[in-house]
Amino acid sequence: MFAIFLLCLVGFTVAQQPKPCTTPPQWEANVFDSNDQSRFRVRGRLSYDANNHRERLVEEVEVGSEDNFYDVIALFDLQMEFVYDFKARNCTRRPLTRPWRDFGIRPDARSFGEAYVGTSAVPGLGLLVTLWGGNHTTPSNDTVRTFGTWTYHACLPVSVISHSSQYGRSQTSFFDIVAGISDPNVFIPRPECLTEKEYAMRHVLFGAQGKKMKK
Ligand SMILES: *[C@@H]1O[C@H](CO)[C@@H](O)[C@H](O)[C@H]1NC(C)=O
Ligand SMILES: *[C@@H]1O[C@H](CO)[C@@H](O)[C@H](O)[C@H]1NC(C)=O
Ligand SMILES: *[C@@H]1O[C@H](CO)[C@@H](O)[C@H](O)[C@H]1NC(C)=O
């Protein structure tokens, strides 16, 4: 009898600890990104591909009082980044040293339960979200504390706040998410960013299976 009771109790405790949901690996969203330490604010359209670790962000960057416009393609598996500057109309290619930012919930994150953004009192005025937080150490030995909200249904990111000993506090908010990648060529750099030879080979180098480029 006692054993059954204990079993029920264990079952209850296990059920109480929710498992992180799985964020879709490919989507596009409007994002607001800000960092207090480097005083930058970014507003842009993000294409996110967690399957191939790449992102494209067409962005307006505000650093202090200066406004700039960039088109950034970050290919994390190739450790390469292409930054097209709309004002200067030129492209910079640089090695990518920062780690891939995954906007899914970390498997070791701790649940802070569920809540409504807005209200649950009136139908249609609330968004049910799930809250997660945690601490982790990056490969560069940076200690990062994160807290984020994801939609309860579909597990889409709503907002992620992180506090790192290296980079300070940053916050990313997501709006108007659309599933999938609308343009399969979105991760192919502009001609300004590539040599003629590379541009001719762009689909092989940067297409859907574009992982053939030498580092
Ligand atoms: C792009 O143009 C800006 C402004 O003219 C200049 O400062 C920068 O060095 C240029 N970058 C490249 C990669 O040519
Ligand atoms: C993360 O670490 C901080 C400071 O060490 C601690 O206060 C906090 O409770 C931790 N959070 C989680 C979710 O483990
Ligand atoms: C990482 O940082 C901690 C303290 O912040 C330090 O004790 C440790 O030696 C560091 N490890 C490496 C590999 O740098």
GROMACS .gro file of C-alpha atoms and ligand atoms in nm:
model
  257
    1MET     CA    1   0.000   0.000   0.000
    2PHE     CA    2   0.275   0.237   0.101
    3ALA     CA    3   0.475   0.139  -0.209
    4ILE     CA    4   0.180   0.229  -0.432
    5PHE     CA    5   0.145   0.562  -0.256
    6LEU     CA    6   0.517   0.628  -0.302
    7LEU     CA    7   0.495   0.533  -0.669
    8CYS     CA    8   0.208   0.776  -0.717
    9LEU     CA    9   0.407   1.045  -0.543
   10VAL     CA   10   0.709   0.985  -0.767
   11GLY     CA   11   0.481   0.987  -1.071
   12PHE     CA   12   0.335   1.317  -0.954
   13THR     CA   13   0.675   1.476  -0.895
   14VAL     CA   14   0.800   1.364  -1.236
   15ALA     CA   15   0.488   1.499  -1.404
   16GLN     CA   16   0.540   1.828  -1.220
   17GLN     CA   17   0.877   1.885  -1.388
   18PRO     CA   18   0.785   1.977  -1.748
   19LYS     CA   19   1.018   1.895  -2.034
   20PRO     CA   20   1.124   2.178  -2.267
   21CYS     CA   21   0.921   2.184  -2.589
   22THR     CA   22   1.100   2.176  -2.924
   23THR     CA   23   1.123   2.502  -3.120
   24PRO     CA   24   1.085   2.456  -3.499
   25PRO     CA   25   1.431   2.460  -3.662
   26GLN     CA   26   1.349   2.696  -3.952
   27TRP     CA   27   1.150   3.018  -3.943
   28GLU     CA   28   1.155   3.390  -4.013
   29ALA     CA   29   1.068   3.667  -3.771
   30ASN     CA   30   1.093   4.035  -3.701
   31VAL     CA   31   1.336   4.082  -3.416
   32PHE     CA   32   1.434   4.351  -3.173
   33ASP     CA   33   1.774   4.292  -3.021
   34SER     CA   34   1.951   4.513  -2.772
   35ASN     CA   35   2.262   4.502  -2.561
   36ASP     CA   36   2.318   4.739  -2.271
   37GLN     CA   37   2.696   4.709  -2.253
   38SER     CA   38   2.771   4.793  -2.618
   39ARG     CA   39   2.469   5.027  -2.635
   40PHE     CA   40   2.338   4.880  -2.957
   41ARG     CA   41   1.985   4.824  -3.072
   42VAL     CA   42   1.896   4.613  -3.373
   43ARG     CA   43   1.567   4.596  -3.556
   44GLY     CA   44   1.544   4.353  -3.842
   45ARG     CA   45   1.408   4.054  -4.025
   46LEU     CA   46   1.572   3.729  -3.922
   47SER     CA   47   1.587   3.406  -4.120
   48TYR     CA   48   1.678   3.129  -3.878
   49ASP     CA   49   1.804   2.784  -3.974
   50ALA     CA   50   1.902   2.566  -3.679
   51ASN     CA   51   1.946   2.259  -3.903
   52ASN     CA   52   2.244   2.414  -4.079
   53HIS     CA   53   2.342   2.669  -3.813
   54ARG     CA   54   2.298   2.981  -4.020
   55GLU     CA   55   2.111   3.306  -3.993
   56ARG     CA   56   2.043   3.605  -4.209
   57LEU     CA   57   1.949   3.936  -4.062
   58VAL     CA   58   1.854   4.242  -4.264
   59GLU     CA   59   1.890   4.501  -3.996
   60GLU     CA   60   1.897   4.856  -3.882
   61VAL     CA   61   2.163   4.899  -3.616
   62GLU     CA   62   2.165   5.185  -3.374
   63VAL     CA   63   2.491   5.226  -3.182
   64GLY     CA   64   2.469   5.523  -2.949
   65SER     CA   65   2.315   5.787  -3.177
   66GLU     CA   66   2.437   5.644  -3.508
   67ASP     CA   67   2.210   5.451  -3.744
   68ASN     CA   68   2.339   5.195  -3.990
   69PHE     CA   69   2.182   4.940  -4.223
   70TYR     CA   70   2.329   4.597  -4.283
   71ASP     CA   71   2.251   4.269  -4.449
   72VAL     CA   72   2.429   4.001  -4.250
   73ILE     CA   73   2.465   3.636  -4.342
   74ALA     CA   74   2.624   3.430  -4.066
   75LEU     CA   75   2.724   3.075  -4.158
   76PHE     CA   76   2.830   2.918  -3.830
   77ASP     CA   77   2.932   2.576  -3.963
   78LEU     CA   78   3.162   2.747  -4.216
   79GLN     CA   79   3.266   2.999  -3.947
   80MET     CA   80   3.214   3.278  -4.198
   81GLU     CA   81   3.016   3.597  -4.192
   82PHE     CA   82   2.926   3.836  -4.476
   83VAL     CA   83   2.825   4.188  -4.383
   84TYR     CA   84   2.683   4.408  -4.657
   85ASP     CA   85   2.668   4.775  -4.565
   86PHE     CA   86   2.374   4.945  -4.741
   87LYS     CA   87   2.521   5.295  -4.690
   88ALA     CA   88   2.876   5.221  -4.811
   89ARG     CA   89   2.744   4.962  -5.061
   90ASN     CA   90   3.030   4.727  -4.985
   91CYS     CA   91   3.066   4.387  -4.827
   92THR     CA   92   3.298   4.265  -4.556
   93ARG     CA   93   3.380   3.901  -4.513
   94ARG     CA   94   3.505   3.801  -4.173
   95PRO     CA   95   3.568   3.489  -3.970
   96LEU     CA   96   3.282   3.405  -3.739
   97THR     CA   97   3.405   3.356  -3.386
   98ARG     CA   98   3.089   3.393  -3.181
   99PRO     CA   99   2.899   3.072  -3.106
  100TRP     CA  100   2.571   2.979  -3.276
  101ARG     CA  101   2.277   3.133  -3.091
  102ASP     CA  102   2.009   2.872  -3.058
  103PHE     CA  103   1.667   3.019  -2.991
  104GLY     CA  104   1.528   2.690  -2.870
  105ILE     CA  105   1.498   2.602  -2.502
  106ARG     CA  106   1.818   2.452  -2.360
  107PRO     CA  107   1.760   2.087  -2.258
  108ASP     CA  108   1.898   2.162  -1.910
  109ALA     CA  109   1.676   2.469  -1.858
  110ARG     CA  110   1.457   2.496  -1.552
  111SER     CA  111   1.083   2.550  -1.593
  112PHE     CA  112   0.924   2.855  -1.440
  113GLY     CA  113   0.578   2.739  -1.536
  114GLU     CA  114   0.324   2.884  -1.772
  115ALA     CA  115   0.158   3.224  -1.789
  116TYR     CA  116  -0.052   3.445  -2.011
  117VAL     CA  117   0.097   3.746  -2.185
  118GLY     CA  118  -0.196   3.986  -2.176
  119THR     CA  119  -0.491   3.827  -1.999
  120SER     CA  120  -0.669   3.493  -1.979
  121ALA     CA  121  -0.989   3.666  -1.861
  122VAL     CA  122  -1.110   3.757  -2.210
  123PRO     CA  123  -1.077   3.510  -2.500
  124GLY     CA  124  -0.838   3.638  -2.767
  125LEU     CA  125  -0.656   3.882  -2.540
  126GLY     CA  126  -0.398   3.642  -2.406
  127LEU     CA  127  -0.106   3.439  -2.531
  128LEU     CA  128  -0.019   3.130  -2.329
  129VAL     CA  129   0.358   3.108  -2.287
  130THR     CA  130   0.600   2.876  -2.114
  131LEU     CA  131   0.887   3.023  -1.910
  132TRP     CA  132   1.239   2.880  -1.883
  133GLY     CA  133   1.564   2.988  -1.722
  134GLY     CA  134   1.908   2.853  -1.662
  135ASN     CA  135   2.280   2.898  -1.635
  136HIS     CA  136   2.544   2.763  -1.866
  137THR     CA  137   2.909   2.809  -1.953
  138THR     CA  138   3.004   2.867  -2.319
  139PRO     CA  139   3.309   2.710  -2.490
  140SER     CA  140   3.488   3.046  -2.438
  141ASN     CA  141   3.427   3.008  -2.063
  142ASP     CA  142   3.164   3.278  -2.046
  143THR     CA  143   2.900   3.227  -1.778
  144VAL     CA  144   2.557   3.304  -1.919
  145ARG     CA  145   2.231   3.328  -1.732
  146THR     CA  146   1.922   3.318  -1.952
  147PHE     CA  147   1.553   3.362  -1.909
  148GLY     CA  148   1.306   3.327  -2.190
  149THR     CA  149   0.945   3.279  -2.290
  150TRP     CA  150   0.815   3.057  -2.568
  151THR     CA  151   0.458   3.011  -2.688
  152TYR     CA  152   0.293   2.713  -2.517
  153HIS     CA  153   0.156   2.594  -2.851
  154ALA     CA  154   0.417   2.547  -3.127
  155CYS     CA  155   0.706   2.649  -2.894
  156LEU     CA  156   0.794   2.971  -3.079
  157PRO     CA  157   1.033   3.214  -2.909
  158VAL     CA  158   0.873   3.531  -2.770
  159SER     CA  159   1.157   3.688  -2.580
  160VAL     CA  160   1.501   3.581  -2.457
  161ILE     CA  161   1.703   3.774  -2.201
  162SER     CA  162   2.060   3.675  -2.132
  163HIS     CA  163   2.316   3.804  -1.891
  164SER     CA  164   2.675   3.717  -1.969
  165SER     CA  165   2.989   3.805  -1.777
  166GLN     CA  166   3.157   3.898  -2.109
  167TYR     CA  167   2.881   4.081  -2.297
  168GLY     CA  168   2.647   4.207  -2.027
  169ARG     CA  169   2.272   4.199  -2.058
  170SER     CA  170   2.099   4.151  -2.390
  171GLN     CA  171   1.743   4.095  -2.489
  172THR     CA  172   1.589   3.961  -2.809
  173SER     CA  173   1.216   3.981  -2.885
  174PHE     CA  174   1.043   3.803  -3.172
  175PHE     CA  175   0.732   3.908  -3.365
  176ASP     CA  176   0.531   3.789  -3.667
  177ILE     CA  177   0.701   3.450  -3.697
  178VAL     CA  178   0.645   3.262  -4.022
  179ALA     CA  179   0.727   2.892  -4.043
  180GLY     CA  180   0.997   2.782  -4.284
  181ILE     CA  181   1.239   2.977  -4.503
  182SER     CA  182   1.050   3.166  -4.774
  183ASP     CA  183   1.342   3.200  -5.017
  184PRO     CA  184   1.580   2.902  -5.045
  185ASN     CA  185   1.854   3.142  -5.164
  186VAL     CA  186   1.833   3.359  -4.855
  187PHE     CA  187   2.165   3.227  -4.721
  188ILE     CA  188   2.355   3.291  -5.045
  189PRO     CA  189   2.573   3.603  -5.010
  190ARG     CA  190   2.529   3.895  -5.252
  191PRO     CA  191   2.757   3.918  -5.558
  192GLU     CA  192   2.939   4.209  -5.384
  193CYS     CA  193   3.047   3.960  -5.116
  194LEU     CA  194   3.189   3.694  -5.347
  195THR     CA  195   3.456   3.656  -5.609
  196GLU     CA  196   3.332   3.589  -5.963
  197LYS     CA  197   3.434   3.226  -5.932
  198GLU     CA  198   3.255   3.186  -5.600
  199TYR     CA  199   2.945   3.355  -5.734
  200ALA     CA  200   2.932   3.113  -6.026
  201MET     CA  201   2.950   2.827  -5.773
  202ARG     CA  202   2.720   2.992  -5.518
  203HIS     CA  203   2.455   2.719  -5.512
  204VAL     CA  204   2.716   2.450  -5.453
  205LEU     CA  205   2.899   2.657  -5.190
  206PHE     CA  206   2.609   2.815  -5.005
  207GLY     CA  207   2.293   2.637  -5.123
  208ALA     CA  208   2.076   2.404  -4.917
  209GLN     CA  209   2.362   2.157  -4.875
  210GLY     CA  210   2.621   2.436  -4.882
  211LYS     CA  211   2.877   2.296  -4.645
  212LYS     CA  212   3.143   2.218  -4.899
  213MET     CA  213   3.340   2.540  -4.874
  214LYS     CA  214   3.681   2.501  -4.718
  215LYS     CA  215   3.726   2.683  -4.391
  216LIG     C1  216   3.328   5.009  -4.705
  216LIG     O1  217   3.312   5.149  -4.711
  216LIG     C2  218   3.340   5.215  -4.587
  216LIG     C3  219   3.305   5.361  -4.603
  216LIG     O2  220   3.345   5.411  -4.725
  216LIG     C4  221   3.487   5.192  -4.552
  216LIG     O3  222   3.515   5.255  -4.428
  216LIG     C5  223   3.514   5.043  -4.542
  216LIG     O4  224   3.651   5.019  -4.518
  216LIG     C6  225   3.472   4.972  -4.670
  216LIG     N1  226   3.485   4.828  -4.652
  216LIG     C7  227   3.529   4.747  -4.747
  216LIG     C8  228   3.531   4.601  -4.714
  216LIG     O5  229   3.565   4.786  -4.857
  217LIG     C1  230   2.176   3.085  -1.198
  217LIG     O1  231   2.284   3.130  -1.118
  217LIG     C2  232   2.251   3.238  -1.033
  217LIG     C3  233   2.377   3.289  -0.969
  217LIG     O2  234   2.470   3.187  -0.943
  217LIG     C4  235   2.148   3.187  -0.931
  217LIG     O3  236   2.113   3.294  -0.846
  217LIG     C5  237   2.025   3.141  -1.008
  217LIG     O4  238   1.930   3.086  -0.917
  217LIG     C6  239   2.061   3.037  -1.111
  217LIG     N1  240   1.942   3.011  -1.192
  217LIG     C7  241   1.903   2.889  -1.230
  217LIG     C8  242   1.777   2.881  -1.310
  217LIG     O5  243   1.964   2.788  -1.202
  218LIG     C1  244   3.680   2.951  -1.648
  218LIG     O1  245   3.650   3.054  -1.557
  218LIG     C2  246   3.663   3.018  -1.421
  218LIG     C3  247   3.623   3.135  -1.331
  218LIG     O2  248   3.549   3.230  -1.399
  218LIG     C4  249   3.808   2.976  -1.393
  218LIG     O3  250   3.818   2.934  -1.259
  218LIG     C5  251   3.847   2.864  -1.488
  218LIG     O4  252   3.985   2.833  -1.471
  218LIG     C6  253   3.823   2.904  -1.633
  218LIG     N1  254   3.848   2.790  -1.720
  218LIG     C7  255   3.915   2.801  -1.835
  218LIG     C8  256   3.927   2.677  -1.916
  218LIG     O5  257   3.960   2.908  -1.875
   0.00000   0.00000   0.00000
